[in-house]
Short mmCIF file of C-alpha atoms in Angstrom, two decimals:
data_model
loop_
_atom_site.label_atom_id
_atom_site.label_comp_id
_atom_site.label_asym_id
_atom_site.label_seq_id
_atom_site.Cartn_x
_atom_site.Cartn_y
_atom_site.Cartn_z
CA UNK D 1 112.76 118.65 107.29
CA UNK D 2 109.16 119.69 107.78
CA UNK D 3 106.96 116.78 106.71
CA UNK D 4 103.34 115.91 107.32
CA UNK D 5 103.23 112.31 108.50
CA UNK D 6 99.58 111.68 109.17
CA UNK D 7 97.51 114.80 109.54
CA UNK D 8 97.82 118.56 109.13
CA UNK D 9 98.33 118.84 112.91
CA UNK D 10 101.33 116.49 113.03
CA UNK D 11 104.56 118.00 111.79
CA UNK D 12 107.93 116.26 112.01
CA UNK D 13 111.26 118.02 112.32
CA UNK D 14 113.76 115.21 112.79
CA UNK D 15 115.96 112.75 110.97
CA UNK D 16 113.88 109.66 110.37
CA UNK D 17 114.96 106.06 110.26
CA UNK D 18 112.92 103.11 108.97
CA UNK D 19 109.95 102.25 111.13
CA UNK D 20 108.30 98.96 112.09
CA UNK D 21 104.55 99.15 112.74
CA UNK D 22 103.50 95.86 114.32
CA UNK D 23 99.86 94.83 113.95
CA UNK D 24 98.31 98.31 113.98
CA UNK D 25 94.73 98.24 115.27
CA UNK D 26 91.82 99.20 113.04
CA UNK D 27 90.28 102.12 114.91
CA UNK D 28 87.74 102.71 112.13
CA UNK D 29 85.88 99.53 113.18
CA UNK D 30 84.41 99.29 116.69
CA UNK D 31 86.81 97.42 118.94
CA UNK D 32 85.84 94.43 121.11
CA UNK D 33 84.36 94.95 124.58
CA UNK D 34 86.85 96.37 127.06
CA UNK D 35 88.49 98.66 124.48
CA UNK D 36 87.78 102.36 123.91
CA UNK D 37 84.73 103.41 121.91
CA UNK D 38 85.24 105.28 118.61
CA UNK D 39 84.27 108.62 120.18
CA UNK D 40 86.81 108.15 122.98
CA UNK D 41 89.48 107.38 120.38
CA UNK D 42 88.48 110.48 118.40
CA UNK D 43 88.49 112.67 121.53
CA UNK D 44 92.03 111.51 122.31
CA UNK D 45 93.48 112.01 118.84
CA UNK D 46 93.52 108.39 117.64
CA UNK D 47 90.92 109.04 114.92
CA UNK D 48 90.76 109.59 112.07
CA UNK D 49 93.33 106.98 111.16
CA UNK D 50 96.14 108.58 109.13
CA UNK D 51 96.00 107.74 105.45
CA UNK D 52 98.90 109.81 104.06
CA UNK D 53 102.11 108.27 102.83
CA UNK D 54 104.63 108.22 105.66
CA UNK D 55 107.71 110.42 105.15
CA UNK D 56 110.04 107.56 106.08
CA UNK D 57 110.50 103.94 104.99
CA UNK D 58 108.28 101.61 106.98
CA UNK D 59 107.17 98.03 107.30
CA UNK D 60 103.86 96.85 108.74
CA UNK D 61 103.81 93.44 110.42
CA UNK D 62 100.24 92.15 110.18
CA UNK D 63 98.61 89.20 111.91
CA UNK D 64 96.01 87.17 110.03
CA UNK D 65 93.87 86.72 113.17
CA UNK D 66 94.30 89.99 115.07
CA UNK D 67 91.09 90.61 117.06
CA UNK D 68 91.74 94.37 116.87
CA UNK D 69 92.24 94.63 113.10
CA UNK D 70 91.15 92.62 110.08
CA UNK D 71 94.06 91.61 107.85
CA UNK D 72 92.47 93.27 104.81
CA UNK D 73 92.14 96.56 106.71
CA UNK D 74 95.79 96.47 107.84
CA UNK D 75 96.78 95.68 104.24
CA UNK D 76 94.90 98.80 103.11
CA UNK D 77 96.62 100.89 105.81
CA UNK D 78 100.04 99.62 104.70
CA UNK D 79 99.21 100.51 101.09
CA UNK D 80 98.06 104.01 102.09
CA UNK D 81 101.17 104.60 104.19
CA UNK D 82 103.51 103.33 101.45
CA UNK D 83 104.68 100.62 103.84
CA UNK D 84 105.97 97.17 103.06
CA UNK D 85 103.52 94.57 104.39
CA UNK D 86 104.79 91.44 106.16
CA UNK D 87 102.25 88.72 106.90
CA UNK D 88 103.36 87.26 110.27
CA UNK D 89 100.63 84.62 110.30
CA UNK D 90 98.03 83.90 112.98
CA UNK D 91 99.74 85.55 115.97
CA UNK D 92 96.85 87.60 117.40
CA UNK D 93 97.57 91.18 118.40
CA UNK D 94 101.24 91.86 119.07
CA UNK D 95 101.27 93.75 122.35
CA UNK D 96 102.17 93.11 126.00
CA UNK D 97 98.51 92.61 126.97
CA UNK D 98 98.43 89.62 124.60
CA UNK D 99 101.42 88.08 126.34
CA UNK D 100 104.16 89.31 124.03
CA UNK D 101 107.36 90.60 125.52
CA UNK D 102 110.47 91.02 123.45
CA UNK D 103 109.80 89.96 119.86
CA UNK D 104 113.06 88.95 118.12
CA UNK D 105 111.21 88.57 114.81
CA UNK D 106 110.74 92.37 114.71
CA UNK D 107 114.49 92.86 114.54
CA UNK D 108 114.75 90.26 111.76
CA UNK D 109 112.00 92.01 109.78
CA UNK D 110 113.62 95.42 110.19
CA UNK D 111 117.08 94.13 109.28
CA UNK D 112 115.75 92.46 106.12
CA UNK D 113 113.79 95.60 105.25
CA UNK D 114 116.76 97.89 105.81
CA UNK D 115 118.98 95.79 103.52
CA UNK D 116 116.57 95.76 100.57
CA UNK D 117 117.69 97.75 97.56
CA UNK D 118 114.40 97.46 95.63
CA UNK D 119 111.37 98.09 97.86
CA UNK D 120 108.62 95.49 97.59
CA UNK D 121 105.52 96.87 99.31
CA UNK D 122 103.91 93.47 99.82
CA UNK D 123 105.71 90.33 100.88
CA UNK D 124 104.98 87.40 103.11
CA UNK D 125 107.46 86.33 105.71
#
């Protein structure tokens, strides 16, 4: 399999399983103080943000109060990627720096997603 996942430079040659993208940051909007500037993100390959449909089933878990990404922007990313969107409520940014360790809800979301027979790109959980 030779698929383009996000940009002409990224080529995948592997068997792909469903993916869970938890609260992806919005790199198109300047991040809060203490985070990399847009040019630094661009220089390190984080920009531009991929907008192509992903070549594997995916679900995006989005927080309604993530300081690194507006909910509407993450919704647009999920739409562009062909991902199912799961609204996880006001949980901030899901990463270790925010105090999150293991997140059992991620497994629940992936298990529910994997068992679906009719994809629904937008649901609330």
